[in-house]
Amino acid sequence: EKGGYDYFMLKEIAEQPKAVADTLLGRIDGSGSLTLDEVRIPPRVLREIDKVVIVACGTAFHAGMIAKYAIEHWTRLPCEVELASEFRYRDPILDAQTLVIAISQSGETMDTLMALRHAREQGSKVLAICNTNGSTIPRESDAVLYTHAGPEVAVASTKAFLTQLVACYLVALYLGQVRGTKWGDEIRAVIRDLSSIAGAVEQVLGTMEPVRELARSLASKDTVLFLGRHVGYPVALEGALKLKELAYMHAEGFAAGELKHGPIALIEEDLPVVVVVPSARGRSVLYDKIVSNIQEIRARGARTIVIAEEGDEAVVPYADHLIRIPVTPTLLQPLVATVPLQVFACELATARGNEVDQPRNLAKSVTVE
Ligand code: BG6
């Protein structure tokens, strides 16, 4: 049932283009509008929402962090994202105008369930993003948008994460559509890009051999750091989480702008640092800043592993290892930038002799608080 793969995780990584396409299926109509009829929160209610709060755990939390950027940019609604396990203990400000989005692959994570129960008690509407039909979280929510990743067996989430991102983008765009904010050429272009993103994920998967080779060469390292800015920051966190979960290595993700406020002290000769570089198109401030971050760490001896768009030549002189990803709009880039990090962690774990599908001490679904 592993479909010829050695591990479920490898199979699930390979299934990502299909999972992404399936999650988009039937949700974008011929005219480029979204039809999320299954979101049974009336448009009238969605127009009155004045704040979005996302709750989730682990990998799903990283999807939520990325969703915040998309929701705020496309809808101009303030959006908070919080670890479900922290949420209800701080007496969060919630009311009937708050839309709470609970993201959970399994639909059974107790921390997320308790957070959504708390939100509903305060009168907030809860929308679940979930991969498991009929599980507890969607049953207790006002509405659900299912991800169509299919069953995910490996403990470390891969295809479910990518489909959570797709669902988050769909929700963000739908909120924009219903509320009439920023609805125009920019959004139509994003929907077009989203429609072809499965092909981009497929393309990345076809170029992973050098990433595997690199991972094997780092098997005896103790630490790997990950840096990103904007949506590249949650991608860095996700890359680090995967490495902790699977390779049992010290791995940390940082916002690249925080480097000089502390983490740069960790840089030493030959320390592997993975950097997620945003789109080079337009040479945004974001882009220029991260290029100077790469220079800063390399000057201090770091071994730089740079994930950058095809055609981005400016990073080449500072990259000890270069991992290419297709040109993708910045907000959607996590869908392609995460894939090499999954492959990297999986291969490193194997090289270290670890059990990839069932990492020590972890469970696929944590049903206690
Ligand atoms: C963890 C899993 O315990 O739960 C992670 O090991 C997962 O992979 C997290 O991201 C959240 O799970 P779920 O099912 O709520 O998305």
Coordinates of C-alpha atoms and ligand atoms in Angstrom, one line a residue:
E1 CA 0.0 0.0 0.0
K2 CA 3.1 2.2 -0.1
G3 CA 2.7 2.2 -3.8
G4 CA 6.2 1.1 -4.5
Y5 CA 7.8 3.7 -2.2
D6 CA 9.9 2.7 0.8
Y7 CA 8.0 5.0 3.1
F8 CA 4.5 6.5 3.3
M9 CA 6.1 9.9 3.6
L10 CA 7.8 9.5 0.2
K11 CA 4.5 8.4 -1.4
E12 CA 2.7 11.3 0.2
I13 CA 5.3 13.8 -0.9
A14 CA 4.9 12.5 -4.5
E15 CA 1.1 12.7 -4.2
Q16 CA 1.3 16.5 -3.6
P17 CA 0.5 17.7 -7.1
K18 CA -2.6 15.6 -7.2
A19 CA -3.6 16.6 -3.6
V20 CA -3.3 20.2 -4.5
A21 CA -5.2 19.8 -7.8
D22 CA -8.0 17.8 -6.0
T23 CA -8.3 20.5 -3.3
L24 CA -8.9 23.1 -6.0
L25 CA -11.2 21.0 -8.1
G26 CA -14.7 22.4 -8.6
R27 CA -13.9 25.4 -6.4
I28 CA -12.9 27.9 -9.2
D29 CA -15.5 28.3 -12.0
G30 CA -14.9 29.1 -15.6
S31 CA -15.0 32.8 -15.1
G32 CA -12.3 32.7 -12.4
S33 CA -14.7 33.2 -9.5
L34 CA -14.7 31.0 -6.4
T35 CA -17.7 28.7 -5.6
L36 CA -17.3 27.6 -2.0
D37 CA -21.0 26.7 -1.5
E38 CA -19.9 24.2 1.1
V39 CA -18.9 27.1 3.3
R40 CA -22.3 27.5 4.9
I41 CA -21.7 30.8 6.5
P42 CA -24.0 33.2 4.7
P43 CA -22.2 36.0 2.7
R44 CA -24.1 38.5 4.8
V45 CA -22.4 37.2 7.9
L46 CA -19.0 37.1 6.2
R47 CA -19.4 40.7 5.2
E48 CA -19.9 41.7 8.9
I49 CA -16.8 39.9 10.1
D50 CA -14.2 42.4 11.4
K51 CA -11.4 40.1 12.4
V52 CA -10.1 36.6 11.6
V53 CA -8.4 34.4 14.2
I54 CA -6.7 31.2 13.1
V55 CA -5.9 28.4 15.6
A56 CA -3.9 25.3 14.8
C57 CA -1.0 23.1 16.0
G58 CA 2.3 22.0 14.5
T59 CA 2.5 22.0 10.8
A60 CA -1.1 23.3 10.5
F61 CA -0.1 26.3 12.6
H62 CA 2.6 27.1 9.9
A63 CA -0.2 27.0 7.3
G64 CA -2.1 29.4 9.4
M65 CA 0.9 31.8 9.6
I66 CA 1.0 31.9 5.8
A67 CA -2.8 32.3 5.7
K68 CA -2.5 35.5 7.8
Y69 CA -0.3 37.1 5.1
A70 CA -2.8 36.2 2.4
I71 CA -6.0 37.1 4.3
E72 CA -4.6 40.5 5.4
H73 CA -3.3 41.3 1.9
W74 CA -6.3 40.2 -0.1
T75 CA -9.1 41.2 2.3
R76 CA -7.6 43.9 4.5
L77 CA -9.2 42.1 7.5
P78 CA -7.0 42.0 10.6
C79 CA -5.9 38.4 11.1
E80 CA -4.3 36.8 14.1
V81 CA -2.9 33.3 14.2
E82 CA -2.3 31.5 17.4
L83 CA -1.2 28.1 18.6
A84 CA -4.4 26.4 19.7
S85 CA -2.7 25.2 22.9
E86 CA -2.2 28.9 24.0
F87 CA -5.4 30.3 22.8
R88 CA -8.1 29.9 25.4
Y89 CA -5.8 30.4 28.4
R90 CA -5.2 34.0 27.7
D91 CA -8.9 35.1 27.5
P92 CA -8.8 36.1 23.8
I93 CA -11.0 38.9 22.5
L94 CA -13.7 37.2 20.5
D95 CA -17.3 38.1 19.5
A96 CA -19.9 37.5 16.8
Q97 CA -17.9 39.6 14.3
T98 CA -14.9 37.3 14.7
L99 CA -14.3 34.5 12.2
V100 CA -12.3 31.7 13.7
I101 CA -10.5 29.3 11.4
A102 CA -9.4 26.0 12.9
I103 CA -6.9 24.1 10.7
S104 CA -6.4 20.4 11.4
Q105 CA -5.5 17.5 9.2
S106 CA -7.0 14.9 11.5
G107 CA -9.9 16.9 12.8
E108 CA -9.2 15.3 16.2
T109 CA -6.4 17.4 17.8
M110 CA -7.6 18.2 21.3
D111 CA -5.9 21.5 21.6
T112 CA -7.5 22.8 18.4
L113 CA -10.9 21.4 19.4
M114 CA -10.8 23.1 22.8
A115 CA -9.8 26.4 21.1
L116 CA -12.8 26.2 18.8
R117 CA -15.2 25.3 21.6
H118 CA -14.0 28.3 23.4
A119 CA -14.5 30.5 20.4
R120 CA -18.1 29.3 19.8
E121 CA -18.9 29.9 23.4
Q122 CA -18.0 33.5 22.8
G123 CA -20.4 33.7 19.9
S124 CA -17.8 33.5 17.1
K125 CA -18.3 31.7 13.9
V126 CA -15.9 28.8 13.3
L127 CA -14.8 27.6 9.9
A128 CA -12.8 24.3 10.0
I129 CA -10.1 23.4 7.4
C130 CA -9.8 19.7 7.7
N131 CA -8.7 16.6 5.8
T132 CA -10.9 14.0 7.6
N133 CA -14.5 13.7 6.7
G134 CA -16.9 13.6 9.7
S135 CA -14.2 14.1 12.3
T136 CA -14.9 16.0 15.5
I137 CA -13.5 19.4 14.6
P138 CA -15.7 19.9 11.4
R139 CA -18.7 18.4 13.3
E140 CA -18.4 21.0 16.0
S141 CA -17.7 23.9 13.5
D142 CA -20.2 26.2 11.8
A143 CA -18.7 25.3 8.4
V144 CA -16.0 23.2 6.9
L145 CA -13.8 23.4 3.9
Y146 CA -12.3 20.0 3.3
T147 CA -8.8 19.5 2.0
H148 CA -8.7 16.6 -0.5
A149 CA -5.2 15.3 0.3
G150 CA -6.5 11.7 0.8
P151 CA -5.4 9.7 3.9
E152 CA -2.1 10.8 5.3
V153 CA -0.3 8.0 7.1
A154 CA 3.2 9.3 7.8
V155 CA 3.3 11.2 11.1
A156 CA 5.1 14.2 9.6
S157 CA 2.6 16.1 7.5
T158 CA 3.4 16.8 3.9
K159 CA 0.5 16.7 1.4
A160 CA -2.0 17.7 4.1
F161 CA 0.1 20.8 4.7
L162 CA 0.1 21.8 1.0
T163 CA -3.6 21.3 0.8
Q164 CA -4.1 23.3 3.9
L165 CA -2.3 26.2 2.2
V166 CA -4.6 25.8 -0.8
A167 CA -7.7 25.9 1.4
C168 CA -6.4 28.9 3.2
Y169 CA -5.8 30.7 -0.1
L170 CA -9.3 29.8 -1.2
V171 CA -10.8 31.1 2.0
A172 CA -8.8 34.3 1.8
L173 CA -9.8 34.9 -1.9
Y174 CA -13.4 33.9 -1.1
L175 CA -13.6 36.5 1.7
G176 CA -12.2 39.0 -0.7
Q177 CA -14.8 38.1 -3.3
V178 CA -17.7 38.2 -0.9
R179 CA -16.6 41.5 0.7
G180 CA -15.6 43.1 -2.6
T181 CA -12.2 44.1 -1.3
K182 CA -9.3 44.3 -3.8
W183 CA -11.4 42.3 -6.2
G184 CA -9.9 42.9 -9.6
D185 CA -7.0 42.1 -11.8
E186 CA -4.6 41.3 -9.0
I187 CA -6.9 38.6 -7.5
R188 CA -7.8 37.2 -10.9
A189 CA -4.1 36.8 -11.6
V190 CA -3.7 35.0 -8.3
I191 CA -6.5 32.6 -9.1
R192 CA -4.9 31.9 -12.5
D193 CA -1.6 31.2 -10.8
L194 CA -3.3 29.0 -8.2
S195 CA -5.0 27.0 -11.0
S196 CA -1.6 26.0 -12.4
I197 CA 0.3 25.6 -9.2
A198 CA 0.0 21.8 -9.1
G199 CA 2.2 21.7 -12.2
A200 CA 4.8 23.8 -10.4
V201 CA 4.8 21.4 -7.5
E202 CA 5.3 18.5 -10.0
Q203 CA 8.2 20.4 -11.5
V204 CA 9.9 20.8 -8.1
L205 CA 9.5 17.1 -7.4
G206 CA 11.3 16.3 -10.6
T207 CA 14.5 18.1 -9.5
M208 CA 15.1 16.7 -6.0
E209 CA 18.0 14.4 -6.6
P210 CA 20.7 17.0 -5.7
V211 CA 18.7 17.9 -2.6
R212 CA 18.8 14.2 -1.5
E213 CA 22.5 14.1 -2.2
L214 CA 23.0 17.3 -0.1
A215 CA 21.0 15.9 2.7
R216 CA 23.0 12.7 2.9
S217 CA 26.2 14.8 3.0
L218 CA 24.9 16.6 6.1
A219 CA 23.9 13.4 8.0
S220 CA 26.6 13.9 10.7
K221 CA 25.8 17.6 11.4
D222 CA 24.3 18.6 14.8
T223 CA 22.5 21.7 13.7
V224 CA 20.7 23.2 10.7
L225 CA 19.3 26.7 10.7
F226 CA 16.5 28.0 8.4
L227 CA 15.9 31.6 7.5
G228 CA 13.1 33.3 5.7
R229 CA 11.2 36.6 5.4
H230 CA 7.5 37.3 4.9
V231 CA 5.8 33.9 3.9
G232 CA 9.3 32.5 3.7
Y233 CA 9.5 32.7 7.5
P234 CA 6.8 30.1 8.2
V235 CA 8.4 28.0 5.5
A236 CA 11.6 28.2 7.4
L237 CA 9.8 27.2 10.6
E238 CA 8.2 24.3 8.8
G239 CA 11.6 23.2 7.4
A240 CA 13.0 23.2 10.9
L241 CA 10.1 21.3 12.3
K242 CA 10.4 18.6 9.7
L243 CA 14.1 18.2 10.5
K244 CA 13.4 18.0 14.3
E245 CA 10.6 15.5 13.8
L246 CA 12.4 13.2 11.4
A247 CA 16.1 13.6 11.8
Y248 CA 16.1 14.4 15.5
M249 CA 18.5 17.2 14.8
H250 CA 18.7 20.7 16.4
A251 CA 16.9 22.7 13.8
E252 CA 15.6 26.3 14.2
G253 CA 13.7 28.6 11.9
F254 CA 14.2 32.3 12.1
A255 CA 12.8 35.4 10.5
A256 CA 15.8 36.7 8.6
G257 CA 15.3 40.2 10.0
E258 CA 15.9 38.8 13.5
L259 CA 19.3 37.5 12.6
K260 CA 21.2 40.5 13.9
H261 CA 19.0 40.5 17.1
G262 CA 20.5 37.3 18.3
P263 CA 20.7 34.2 16.0
I264 CA 23.7 35.5 14.1
A265 CA 25.7 34.6 17.2
L266 CA 25.0 30.9 16.4
I267 CA 26.7 31.2 13.0
E268 CA 30.0 29.4 12.9
E269 CA 32.3 27.8 10.3
D270 CA 30.5 25.3 8.0
L271 CA 27.1 25.5 9.8
P272 CA 24.4 24.7 7.3
V273 CA 21.9 27.5 6.9
V274 CA 18.9 27.1 4.6
V275 CA 17.6 30.4 3.2
V276 CA 14.2 30.8 1.5
V277 CA 14.5 33.6 -1.0
P278 CA 11.3 35.4 -2.1
S279 CA 10.5 36.1 -5.7
A280 CA 13.3 38.0 -7.5
R281 CA 10.7 39.7 -9.8
G282 CA 10.7 43.4 -9.3
R283 CA 13.7 43.1 -7.0
S284 CA 11.5 44.0 -4.0
V285 CA 12.9 45.4 -0.7
L286 CA 12.1 42.0 0.7
Y287 CA 14.3 40.4 -1.8
D288 CA 17.3 42.8 -1.4
K289 CA 17.1 42.4 2.4
I290 CA 17.4 38.6 2.2
V291 CA 20.3 38.7 -0.2
S292 CA 22.2 40.9 2.2
N293 CA 21.3 38.4 5.0
I294 CA 22.8 35.6 3.0
Q295 CA 26.0 37.7 2.5
E296 CA 26.1 38.4 6.3
I297 CA 26.0 34.8 7.3
R298 CA 28.3 33.6 4.6
A299 CA 30.9 36.2 5.6
R300 CA 30.8 34.5 9.1
G301 CA 31.5 31.0 7.6
A302 CA 27.9 29.6 7.2
R303 CA 27.4 27.0 4.5
T304 CA 24.5 28.5 2.6
I305 CA 21.8 26.4 1.1
V306 CA 19.7 28.8 -0.9
I307 CA 16.2 28.1 -2.2
A308 CA 15.6 30.6 -5.0
E309 CA 13.6 31.1 -8.1
E310 CA 14.7 30.0 -11.5
G311 CA 16.5 32.9 -13.2
D312 CA 17.5 34.5 -10.0
E313 CA 21.2 35.1 -10.7
A314 CA 21.9 37.6 -7.9
V315 CA 22.0 34.9 -5.2
V316 CA 24.4 32.6 -7.1
P317 CA 27.7 34.1 -5.8
Y318 CA 26.5 33.6 -2.2
A319 CA 25.0 30.1 -2.5
D320 CA 27.2 27.1 -1.6
H321 CA 24.2 25.0 -2.6
L322 CA 21.4 26.3 -4.8
I323 CA 18.0 24.7 -4.9
R324 CA 15.8 26.1 -7.8
I325 CA 12.0 26.5 -7.6
P326 CA 9.7 27.8 -10.3
V327 CA 8.8 31.4 -10.5
T328 CA 5.7 31.8 -8.3
P329 CA 3.9 34.9 -6.9
T330 CA 5.3 35.6 -3.4
L331 CA 2.2 34.7 -1.5
L332 CA 1.9 31.3 -3.2
Q333 CA 5.6 30.5 -3.0
P334 CA 5.3 28.3 0.1
L335 CA 3.5 25.7 -2.0
V336 CA 6.7 25.2 -4.0
A337 CA 9.4 26.2 -1.4
T338 CA 8.3 23.7 1.2
V339 CA 8.7 20.7 -1.0
P340 CA 12.5 20.6 -1.1
L341 CA 12.5 21.0 2.7
Q342 CA 10.3 17.9 3.1
V343 CA 12.6 15.9 0.8
F344 CA 15.6 17.2 2.7
A345 CA 14.3 16.2 6.1
C346 CA 13.1 12.8 4.8
E347 CA 16.5 12.0 3.3
L348 CA 18.5 13.2 6.3
A349 CA 16.3 11.0 8.5
T350 CA 16.9 8.0 6.4
A351 CA 20.7 8.7 6.2
R352 CA 20.7 8.8 10.0
G353 CA 18.9 5.5 10.2
N354 CA 15.7 6.9 11.6
E355 CA 12.2 5.5 11.1
V356 CA 10.7 8.1 8.8
D357 CA 7.0 7.3 9.0
Q358 CA 6.9 6.8 12.8
P359 CA 9.3 9.2 14.4
R360 CA 10.1 8.5 18.1
N361 CA 7.8 10.0 20.7
L362 CA 5.3 11.4 18.1
A363 CA 1.8 10.5 17.2
K364 CA -0.1 11.4 14.1
S365 CA -3.0 12.8 16.0
V366 CA -2.8 14.1 19.5
T367 CA -6.1 13.7 21.3
V368 CA -5.0 14.9 24.7
E369 CA -4.3 18.5 25.7
Ligands
BG6_1 C1 1.0 16.7 15.6 C2 1.5 15.9 14.4 O1 1.1 16.0 16.8 O2 -0.2 17.3 15.3 C3 1.8 17.0 13.4 O3 2.6 15.1 14.6 C4 0.5 17.8 13.1 O4 2.2 16.4 12.1 C5 -0.1 18.4 14.4 O5 0.9 19.0 12.3 C6 -1.5 18.9 14.1 O6 -2.3 17.9 13.7 P1 -3.7 18.1 13.0 O7 -4.3 16.8 12.7 O8 -4.5 18.9 13.9 O9 -3.4 18.9 11.7

